[in-house]
C-alpha cells in the first residue's frame, strides 16, 4: 500500500518526539499555507472576492488561526469562546461568520456587538434575536434543502438534520426581514461532511443559486453573498484522492454565469466555511508504543487514547498509521489501542502495520481537524500538547499539555 506523507523526515520526527515527549499533535505550517493559497486561488474568478471562513471547531488554536488570517481567511464560529478566539487573533467584524445552532441569547448579542455576520438557523430566531438582541443590518439564513438534496454518509439526510430553514420558512423569513427594514442579505447551506465527490459541491451551488434567484424575483432582495458551507473531504485513506478544487470552482463559475449574472445578481460574492480540508491533512498525532499484547488478537498499545483523537472510535473513521523506522519490518494484523477503560478506544482494528515494539514511535495521520479539538478528559486523561513545525524547520510549542492541576482547576477542595 502507498505510504502517506510525513511533515518532515522520520529521523527529525523521532528527534522531536524525544525532545518534547509524546503524545502530541504536530501541524505543518508550510503545507497549511500552500494549501490555503491553492484553495483561494482556485476561486479567484469570483466577483467581489472569495473568502473561506475557517471553521474554528476543526482546529481552535490561535496560532493556526493567525496563519489562516494571514492567508486571507476569516473565521466561522459557533460559540462565544470561538468568537473570542477569533477576536484574539485579530479576525473581526464581517470576517467572522457566526453559524450557530440552539444558540443562547447572550451569544447572539455578543456576535452582533462584534459586527459578525449572523447566520440564523430557523425562522423563529428572527423573533428571538429581535427580542433578546437586535436584528443586525446584515442577516444570513441557513437553508436545509430537505429532500431536494441527497445527504452524504457522514452527515445523513438533510431532512433528518437539525440544521437550517425549510424552503417555505426560508422564503417567509426573507419576506419578514425585508418588511423589518433589513437591507443586506446572505444565504447559506451546509449539507455535506467529508465529501470527496467534487460534483456534490457544484450541485450544492446550483441549489443555493436557484434560491438566490427566486428570492430576488419574489422580494427584490439582492444577496451580497452565498455561503456554500464546508464539507470538502480529505483523502484519509492512501488510495483516496483529494477533491479537485479547480473542477469545483469551474463548475460553480459556469452556474454563476448561467443563473446569477442573468438574474441581475452579478457581483454576488461566494464564500465557504471549510475546516477539515484546510488543516486536516497537515496534522499528525505522534505517539509511542507502550505495550504489545498477544491474546486472542494482537494489540499494540499507545500512549495516546481516543481522548486525543476520537474519530476512529466515534464513527469508525480511518486514520492512516505509520510506524517510524519500520518501513522494512515484517507486517502484521493488529488492533492499535489507547488506554481508556472503553473497549472502543482503538485507533485501528484489524489493521496491517509493521511489527511495532514498545518504544517505537507511531504516527497517526490527518489529525489536523477534529483531532485535538474533540479531545476530552474521560478517565482523567490529560489533553496533549500541540506543536507547530515552522517553514524554517523550527518547532514551536503552540499549546502545552494539560497538567493534573488543570484537571482539578474547576474543583473546590476547600469545601470537602
Ligand atoms: C463543521 C462545520 C463546517 C466545517 O465543516 P468541514 O467539514 O470541516 O469543512 C462549516 N460550517 C458549519 C456550519 C459546520 O458546522
Short mmCIF file of C-alpha atoms and ligand atoms in Angstrom, two decimals:
data_model
loop_
_atom_site.label_atom_id
_atom_site.label_comp_id
_atom_site.label_asym_id
_atom_site.label_seq_id
_atom_site.Cartn_x
_atom_site.Cartn_y
_atom_site.Cartn_z
CA UNK A 1 0.00 0.00 0.00
CA UNK A 2 1.16 3.51 -0.77
CA UNK A 3 2.59 5.40 2.16
CA UNK A 4 1.33 8.82 3.18
CA UNK A 5 3.49 11.91 3.57
CA UNK A 6 5.06 12.87 6.86
CA UNK A 7 5.66 16.53 7.74
CA UNK A 8 9.44 16.02 7.83
CA UNK A 9 11.96 13.20 7.76
CA UNK A 10 11.43 10.19 10.03
CA UNK A 11 14.70 10.99 11.82
CA UNK A 12 13.59 14.54 12.55
CA UNK A 13 10.22 13.35 13.82
CA UNK A 14 11.99 10.86 16.12
CA UNK A 15 14.13 13.71 17.39
CA UNK A 16 11.09 15.93 18.06
CA UNK A 17 9.38 13.06 19.88
CA UNK A 18 12.44 12.61 22.06
CA UNK A 19 12.76 16.30 22.83
CA UNK A 20 9.09 17.10 23.52
CA UNK A 21 7.78 13.77 24.74
CA UNK A 22 4.74 12.04 23.27
CA UNK A 23 1.86 12.20 22.67
CA UNK A 24 1.45 15.43 20.73
CA UNK A 25 -0.22 16.75 17.64
CA UNK A 26 2.13 18.48 15.23
CA UNK A 27 0.98 20.78 12.43
CA UNK A 28 2.90 21.63 9.26
CA UNK A 29 2.74 25.41 8.73
CA UNK A 30 4.27 25.38 5.25
CA UNK A 31 1.78 22.84 3.96
CA UNK A 32 -1.15 24.68 5.59
CA UNK A 33 -0.10 27.93 3.91
CA UNK A 34 0.43 26.34 0.50
CA UNK A 35 -2.94 24.62 0.66
CA UNK A 36 -4.71 27.82 1.74
CA UNK A 37 -3.16 29.70 -1.19
CA UNK A 38 -4.22 26.99 -3.62
CA UNK A 39 -7.77 26.96 -2.27
CA UNK A 40 -8.22 30.71 -2.51
CA UNK A 41 -6.58 30.88 -5.94
CA UNK A 42 -8.99 28.28 -7.32
CA UNK A 43 -11.81 30.77 -6.71
CA UNK A 44 -10.04 33.94 -7.83
CA UNK A 45 -12.65 34.49 -10.55
CA UNK A 46 -15.41 35.29 -8.04
CA UNK A 47 -16.56 38.90 -8.47
CA UNK A 48 -16.17 40.81 -5.23
CA UNK A 49 -13.82 38.14 -3.97
CA UNK A 50 -13.99 34.68 -2.49
CA UNK A 51 -13.44 34.09 1.19
CA UNK A 52 -13.16 30.94 3.26
CA UNK A 53 -14.29 31.37 6.83
CA UNK A 54 -12.22 28.71 8.59
CA UNK A 55 -14.50 26.52 10.73
CA UNK A 56 -12.75 27.17 14.02
CA UNK A 57 -14.04 23.96 15.60
CA UNK A 58 -11.69 21.97 13.35
CA UNK A 59 -8.54 23.35 14.99
CA UNK A 60 -9.23 26.03 17.57
CA UNK A 61 -5.67 27.14 18.17
CA UNK A 62 -4.94 30.86 17.80
CA UNK A 63 -1.51 30.21 16.28
CA UNK A 64 -3.13 28.28 13.44
CA UNK A 65 -5.95 30.81 13.06
CA UNK A 66 -3.38 33.58 12.77
CA UNK A 67 -1.66 31.76 9.92
CA UNK A 68 -5.01 31.37 8.17
CA UNK A 69 -5.87 35.02 8.74
CA UNK A 70 -2.53 35.89 7.17
CA UNK A 71 -3.54 33.85 4.14
CA UNK A 72 -6.81 35.77 3.87
CA UNK A 73 -9.28 33.56 5.69
CA UNK A 74 -11.98 34.60 8.12
CA UNK A 75 -13.43 32.54 10.97
CA UNK A 76 -16.63 30.54 11.14
CA UNK A 77 -17.63 30.44 14.80
CA UNK A 78 -20.44 28.69 16.60
CA UNK A 79 -19.95 29.64 20.23
CA UNK A 80 -18.81 32.55 22.36
CA UNK A 81 -15.37 31.11 23.11
CA UNK A 82 -14.80 30.65 19.38
CA UNK A 83 -15.82 34.28 18.80
CA UNK A 84 -13.36 35.35 21.49
CA UNK A 85 -10.62 33.26 19.85
CA UNK A 86 -11.27 34.94 16.51
CA UNK A 87 -11.12 38.38 18.10
CA UNK A 88 -7.89 37.48 19.89
CA UNK A 89 -6.12 36.81 16.62
CA UNK A 90 -7.49 39.98 15.04
CA UNK A 91 -10.27 38.44 12.96
CA UNK A 92 -13.09 40.93 13.37
CA UNK A 93 -16.41 42.24 12.04
CA UNK A 94 -17.63 40.63 8.86
CA UNK A 95 -14.56 38.41 8.67
CA UNK A 96 -16.44 36.39 11.27
CA UNK A 97 -19.40 34.22 10.35
CA UNK A 98 -21.50 33.17 13.32
CA UNK A 99 -23.08 29.91 12.18
CA UNK A 100 -24.53 28.52 15.37
CA UNK A 101 -27.49 26.43 16.33
CA UNK A 102 -29.52 26.19 19.51
CA UNK A 103 -27.85 29.47 20.42
CA UNK A 104 -28.18 31.25 23.78
CA UNK A 105 -29.30 34.88 23.61
CA UNK A 106 -26.09 36.28 25.08
CA UNK A 107 -24.04 34.66 22.32
CA UNK A 108 -26.18 36.31 19.66
CA UNK A 109 -25.79 39.63 21.50
CA UNK A 110 -22.02 39.27 21.60
CA UNK A 111 -21.75 38.21 17.95
CA UNK A 112 -23.89 41.16 16.85
CA UNK A 113 -21.91 43.54 19.04
CA UNK A 114 -18.72 42.29 17.40
CA UNK A 115 -20.19 43.01 13.97
CA UNK A 116 -20.00 39.35 12.93
CA UNK A 117 -22.26 38.07 10.18
CA UNK A 118 -25.10 36.31 11.93
CA UNK A 119 -26.33 33.18 10.23
CA UNK A 120 -29.74 32.21 11.62
CA UNK A 121 -30.72 28.56 11.88
CA UNK A 122 -34.52 28.88 11.99
CA UNK A 123 -37.36 31.30 11.23
CA UNK A 124 -38.18 31.51 14.95
CA UNK A 125 -34.76 33.03 15.55
CA UNK A 126 -35.82 36.27 13.84
CA UNK A 127 -38.15 36.99 16.75
CA UNK A 128 -35.62 35.58 19.19
CA UNK A 129 -32.85 37.99 18.21
CA UNK A 130 -35.31 40.88 17.94
CA UNK A 131 -36.46 40.23 21.49
CA UNK A 132 -33.15 39.36 23.15
CA UNK A 133 -30.58 41.12 20.96
CA UNK A 134 -31.31 43.16 17.85
CA UNK A 135 -31.73 42.49 14.19
CA UNK A 136 -28.40 43.37 12.59
CA UNK A 137 -28.00 45.23 9.32
CA UNK A 138 -26.83 42.07 7.54
CA UNK A 139 -28.62 38.77 8.09
CA UNK A 140 -27.92 35.35 6.62
CA UNK A 141 -30.16 32.27 6.77
CA UNK A 142 -29.07 28.66 6.77
CA UNK A 143 -31.09 26.70 4.23
CA UNK A 144 -31.81 22.99 4.64
CA UNK A 145 -32.82 21.69 1.20
CA UNK A 146 -34.62 18.66 2.67
CA UNK A 147 -35.47 16.12 0.02
CA UNK A 148 -34.09 18.36 -2.74
CA UNK A 149 -30.62 17.12 -1.85
CA UNK A 150 -29.28 13.67 -1.08
CA UNK A 151 -27.22 13.65 2.07
CA UNK A 152 -23.88 12.01 2.49
CA UNK A 153 -22.69 9.16 4.68
CA UNK A 154 -21.26 11.22 7.48
CA UNK A 155 -23.96 13.88 7.84
CA UNK A 156 -27.07 11.83 6.94
CA UNK A 157 -30.13 13.04 5.01
CA UNK A 158 -30.86 16.76 5.09
CA UNK A 159 -34.44 16.00 6.22
CA UNK A 160 -33.14 14.35 9.37
CA UNK A 161 -30.67 17.10 10.11
CA UNK A 162 -31.43 19.51 12.93
CA UNK A 163 -30.00 22.39 10.96
CA UNK A 164 -31.49 25.08 8.85
CA UNK A 165 -34.71 26.52 7.43
CA UNK A 166 -37.20 24.64 5.29
CA UNK A 167 -37.79 26.05 1.84
CA UNK A 168 -41.13 27.62 2.86
CA UNK A 169 -39.70 29.16 6.03
CA UNK A 170 -36.75 30.50 4.12
CA UNK A 171 -38.92 32.47 1.69
CA UNK A 172 -41.16 33.69 4.50
CA UNK A 173 -38.10 34.63 6.54
CA UNK A 174 -36.64 36.84 3.83
CA UNK A 175 -40.05 38.50 3.35
CA UNK A 176 -40.16 39.26 7.08
CA UNK A 177 -36.60 40.61 7.14
CA UNK A 178 -37.37 42.90 4.23
CA UNK A 179 -40.50 44.14 5.98
CA UNK A 180 -38.43 44.82 9.09
CA UNK A 181 -36.11 47.02 7.09
CA UNK A 182 -33.08 44.75 6.76
CA UNK A 183 -31.01 45.92 3.80
CA UNK A 184 -28.22 43.37 3.48
CA UNK A 185 -28.68 39.66 2.96
CA UNK A 186 -26.79 36.38 2.79
CA UNK A 187 -27.82 32.81 2.09
CA UNK A 188 -26.09 29.70 3.43
CA UNK A 189 -26.29 25.96 3.24
CA UNK A 190 -24.14 23.12 4.56
CA UNK A 191 -25.22 19.65 3.60
CA UNK A 192 -22.06 17.58 3.30
CA UNK A 193 -19.29 16.46 5.55
CA UNK A 194 -16.02 14.93 4.43
CA UNK A 195 -17.37 14.61 0.89
CA UNK A 196 -14.82 13.64 -1.77
CA UNK A 197 -17.07 13.85 -4.83
CA UNK A 198 -16.46 17.26 -6.44
CA UNK A 199 -19.83 17.17 -8.26
CA UNK A 200 -21.53 17.36 -4.89
CA UNK A 201 -20.33 20.92 -4.31
CA UNK A 202 -21.40 22.06 -7.75
CA UNK A 203 -24.88 20.60 -7.10
CA UNK A 204 -24.99 22.43 -3.78
CA UNK A 205 -24.12 25.69 -5.52
CA UNK A 206 -26.94 25.09 -8.01
CA UNK A 207 -29.49 24.68 -5.22
CA UNK A 208 -28.31 27.83 -3.49
CA UNK A 209 -28.05 29.89 -6.67
CA UNK A 210 -31.59 28.90 -7.68
CA UNK A 211 -32.91 30.06 -4.32
CA UNK A 212 -30.96 33.32 -4.58
CA UNK A 213 -32.57 33.98 -7.96
CA UNK A 214 -36.03 33.06 -6.71
CA UNK A 215 -35.77 35.32 -3.65
CA UNK A 216 -34.50 38.14 -5.87
CA UNK A 217 -37.52 37.76 -8.17
CA UNK A 218 -40.07 37.43 -5.37
CA UNK A 219 -38.85 40.07 -2.92
CA UNK A 220 -36.32 42.11 -4.89
CA UNK A 221 -33.59 41.04 -2.49
CA UNK A 222 -30.04 41.29 -3.78
CA UNK A 223 -27.85 38.84 -1.95
CA UNK A 224 -24.41 40.15 -1.06
CA UNK A 225 -23.10 36.63 -0.76
CA UNK A 226 -23.95 32.99 -0.74
CA UNK A 227 -22.13 30.71 1.68
CA UNK A 228 -21.70 27.19 0.31
CA UNK A 229 -20.67 25.83 3.70
CA UNK A 230 -17.82 23.46 4.36
CA UNK A 231 -17.68 19.73 3.96
CA UNK A 232 -14.89 19.30 1.43
CA UNK A 233 -13.40 15.95 2.30
CA UNK A 234 -9.78 14.89 2.60
CA UNK A 235 -8.05 11.70 1.49
CA UNK A 236 -7.77 9.84 4.79
CA UNK A 237 -7.01 6.59 3.01
CA UNK A 238 -3.85 6.27 0.94
CA UNK A 239 -5.96 5.33 -2.09
CA UNK A 240 -8.29 8.37 -1.79
CA UNK A 241 -7.76 11.44 -3.96
CA UNK A 242 -8.27 15.00 -2.77
CA UNK A 243 -11.22 16.98 -4.14
CA UNK A 244 -10.28 18.71 -7.39
CA UNK A 245 -10.85 22.32 -6.37
CA UNK A 246 -10.48 23.62 -9.89
CA UNK A 247 -13.24 21.29 -11.06
CA UNK A 248 -15.49 22.55 -8.25
CA UNK A 249 -14.62 26.15 -8.95
CA UNK A 250 -15.12 25.94 -12.71
CA UNK A 251 -18.43 24.10 -12.26
CA UNK A 252 -19.64 26.82 -9.92
CA UNK A 253 -18.37 29.51 -12.30
CA UNK A 254 -20.47 28.15 -15.17
CA UNK A 255 -23.56 28.11 -12.95
CA UNK A 256 -22.81 31.64 -11.82
CA UNK A 257 -22.69 32.81 -15.40
CA UNK A 258 -25.84 30.88 -16.35
CA UNK A 259 -28.04 31.86 -13.41
CA UNK A 260 -26.65 34.60 -11.17
CA UNK A 261 -25.50 37.05 -13.82
CA UNK A 262 -28.71 36.98 -15.94
CA UNK A 263 -30.81 37.42 -12.76
CA UNK A 264 -29.11 40.75 -12.12
CA UNK A 265 -27.15 39.46 -9.14
CA UNK A 266 -23.72 39.88 -10.74
CA UNK A 267 -21.22 40.86 -8.08
CA UNK A 268 -22.66 38.46 -5.51
CA UNK A 269 -19.75 37.07 -3.53
CA UNK A 270 -19.21 33.39 -2.84
CA UNK A 271 -17.88 32.29 0.50
CA UNK A 272 -17.28 28.94 2.13
CA UNK A 273 -16.63 27.76 5.66
CA UNK A 274 -14.35 24.78 5.25
CA UNK A 275 -12.41 23.48 8.20
CA UNK A 276 -11.34 19.90 7.59
CA UNK A 277 -9.71 20.41 4.18
CA UNK A 278 -7.84 23.50 5.43
CA UNK A 279 -5.88 21.86 8.23
CA UNK A 280 -6.86 18.17 8.42
CA UNK A 281 -4.14 16.60 6.29
CA UNK A 282 -1.41 18.74 7.86
CA UNK A 283 -1.73 17.50 11.42
CA UNK A 284 -0.22 14.31 12.89
CA UNK A 285 -0.68 12.64 16.24
CA UNK A 286 2.72 11.37 17.33
CA UNK A 287 2.66 8.64 19.94
CA UNK A 288 4.84 5.96 21.50
CA UNK A 289 4.12 2.24 21.74
CA UNK A 290 3.85 1.34 25.43
CA UNK A 291 2.87 -2.30 25.24
CA UNK A 292 2.29 -5.20 22.92
CA UNK A 293 0.00 -7.99 23.88
CA UNK A 294 -0.99 -11.14 22.11
CA UNK A 295 -4.14 -12.74 23.43
CA UNK A 296 -6.99 -13.74 21.15
CA UNK A 297 -5.73 -10.96 18.89
CA UNK A 298 -2.61 -8.85 18.65
CA UNK A 299 -2.75 -5.44 20.30
CA UNK A 300 -0.34 -2.55 20.04
CA UNK A 301 -0.98 -0.13 22.92
CA UNK A 302 -0.07 3.55 22.54
CA UNK A 303 0.45 6.41 24.95
CA UNK A 304 -2.37 8.29 23.16
CA UNK A 305 -6.06 7.48 23.58
CA UNK A 306 -9.33 8.35 21.91
CA UNK A 307 -9.24 11.39 24.18
CA UNK A 308 -6.52 12.66 21.80
CA UNK A 309 -8.31 11.60 18.63
CA UNK A 310 -11.89 10.49 18.88
CA UNK A 311 -12.82 9.98 15.23
CA UNK A 312 -11.93 6.28 14.86
CA UNK A 313 -13.90 5.36 17.99
CA UNK A 314 -16.73 7.79 17.29
CA UNK A 315 -17.52 6.82 13.73
CA UNK A 316 -15.10 4.17 12.68
CA UNK A 317 -13.07 6.75 10.78
CA UNK A 318 -9.91 5.56 9.06
CA UNK A 319 -6.67 7.29 10.06
CA UNK A 320 -3.54 6.03 8.42
CA UNK A 321 -0.77 4.79 10.71
CA UNK A 322 2.98 4.89 10.14
CA UNK A 323 5.48 3.20 12.44
CA UNK A 324 8.67 5.23 12.21
CA UNK A 325 11.79 3.44 11.09
CA UNK A 326 9.89 0.24 10.32
CA UNK A 327 9.27 0.52 6.59
CA UNK A 328 11.22 -2.70 6.06
CA UNK A 329 9.81 -4.59 9.06
CA UNK A 330 7.53 -7.56 8.72
CA UNK A 331 3.85 -6.62 8.67
CA UNK A 332 1.18 -7.99 10.98
CA UNK A 333 -2.51 -7.51 11.55
CA UNK A 334 -3.37 -5.97 14.88
CA UNK A 335 -5.59 -3.55 16.78
CA UNK A 336 -3.93 -0.27 17.71
CA UNK A 337 -5.30 0.80 21.07
CA UNK A 338 -5.33 3.54 23.66
CA UNK A 339 -5.58 3.12 27.42
CA UNK A 340 -9.14 4.23 28.18
CA UNK A 341 -11.39 1.81 30.01
CA UNK A 342 -13.53 1.71 26.90
CA UNK A 343 -13.19 -1.19 24.53
CA UNK A 344 -13.72 1.03 21.50
CA UNK A 345 -10.62 3.05 22.40
CA UNK A 346 -8.90 1.85 19.25
CA UNK A 347 -7.20 3.85 16.51
CA UNK A 348 -7.40 0.89 14.15
CA UNK A 349 -8.99 -2.53 14.15
CA UNK A 350 -7.51 -5.47 12.23
CA UNK A 351 -5.05 -3.16 10.52
CA UNK A 352 -1.92 -4.38 8.79
CA UNK A 353 1.04 -2.36 10.06
CA UNK A 354 4.73 -3.10 10.51
CA UNK A 355 5.55 -5.08 13.62
CA UNK A 356 5.88 -2.46 16.38
CA UNK A 357 7.67 -2.87 19.69
CA UNK A 358 7.45 -0.82 22.89
CA UNK A 359 9.37 2.41 22.39
CA UNK A 360 8.57 2.67 18.69
CA UNK A 361 7.09 5.96 17.52
CA UNK A 362 3.73 5.65 15.80
CA UNK A 363 2.37 8.50 13.71
CA UNK A 364 -1.38 8.77 13.16
CA UNK A 365 -2.14 10.83 10.07
CA UNK A 366 -4.67 13.53 9.23
CA UNK A 367 -5.32 14.76 12.74
CA UNK A 368 -5.26 18.46 11.85
CA UNK A 369 -9.04 18.76 12.03
CA UNK A 370 -11.36 17.43 14.74
CA UNK A 371 -8.32 15.84 16.41
CA UNK A 372 -7.12 17.71 19.47
CA UNK A 373 -10.27 19.80 19.17
CA UNK A 374 -12.52 16.86 20.03
CA UNK A 375 -10.32 15.97 22.98
CA UNK A 376 -11.84 15.22 26.32
CA UNK A 377 -10.84 14.22 29.82
CA UNK A 378 -12.57 10.88 30.38
CA UNK A 379 -10.59 8.57 32.66
CA UNK A 380 -8.79 11.73 33.77
CA UNK A 381 -6.70 11.66 30.63
CA UNK A 382 -4.92 14.94 30.18
CA UNK A 383 -5.04 16.60 26.80
CA UNK A 384 -1.79 16.64 24.89
CA UNK A 385 0.38 19.47 23.67
CA UNK A 386 0.27 20.89 20.15
CA UNK A 387 3.41 21.71 18.18
CA UNK A 388 3.88 23.78 15.06
CA UNK A 389 6.52 22.83 12.52
CA UNK A 390 7.62 26.20 11.12
CA UNK A 391 8.58 26.58 7.47
CA UNK A 392 12.24 27.02 8.54
CA UNK A 393 12.14 23.65 10.33
CA UNK A 394 11.93 25.06 13.86
CA UNK A 395 9.39 23.74 16.31
CA UNK A 396 7.08 26.00 18.28
CA UNK A 397 5.02 24.79 21.22
CA UNK A 398 1.59 26.29 20.50
CA UNK A 399 -0.25 24.60 23.35
CA UNK A 400 1.27 22.95 26.39
CA UNK A 401 -0.05 19.66 27.67
CA UNK A 402 -2.61 19.74 30.45
CA UNK A 403 -1.40 19.10 33.97
CA UNK A 404 -3.13 17.44 36.90
CA UNK A 405 -3.66 20.95 38.26
CA UNK A 406 -5.55 21.88 35.08
CA UNK A 407 -7.73 18.83 35.52
CA UNK A 408 -8.55 19.84 39.09
CA UNK A 409 -8.91 23.54 38.33
CA UNK A 410 -12.71 23.56 38.43
CA UNK A 411 -12.96 21.63 41.68
CA UNK A 412 -13.15 23.23 45.09
CA UNK A 413 -11.28 21.03 47.60
CA UNK A 414 -11.75 23.54 50.41
CA UNK A 415 -15.43 22.63 50.87
CA UNK A 416 -14.82 18.88 51.25
C1 LIG B 1 -18.45 21.82 10.80
C2 LIG B 1 -18.98 22.93 10.02
C3 LIG B 1 -18.25 23.46 8.98
C4 LIG B 1 -16.94 22.91 8.54
O1 LIG B 1 -17.06 21.65 8.03
P1 LIG B 1 -15.77 20.93 7.41
O2 LIG B 1 -16.28 19.56 7.13
O3 LIG B 1 -14.74 20.97 8.46
O4 LIG B 1 -15.39 21.68 6.20
C5 LIG B 1 -18.75 24.55 8.33
N1 LIG B 1 -19.93 25.08 8.66
C6 LIG B 1 -20.67 24.60 9.66
C7 LIG B 1 -21.94 25.25 9.98
C8 LIG B 1 -20.23 23.50 10.37
O5 LIG B 1 -20.97 23.02 11.37
#
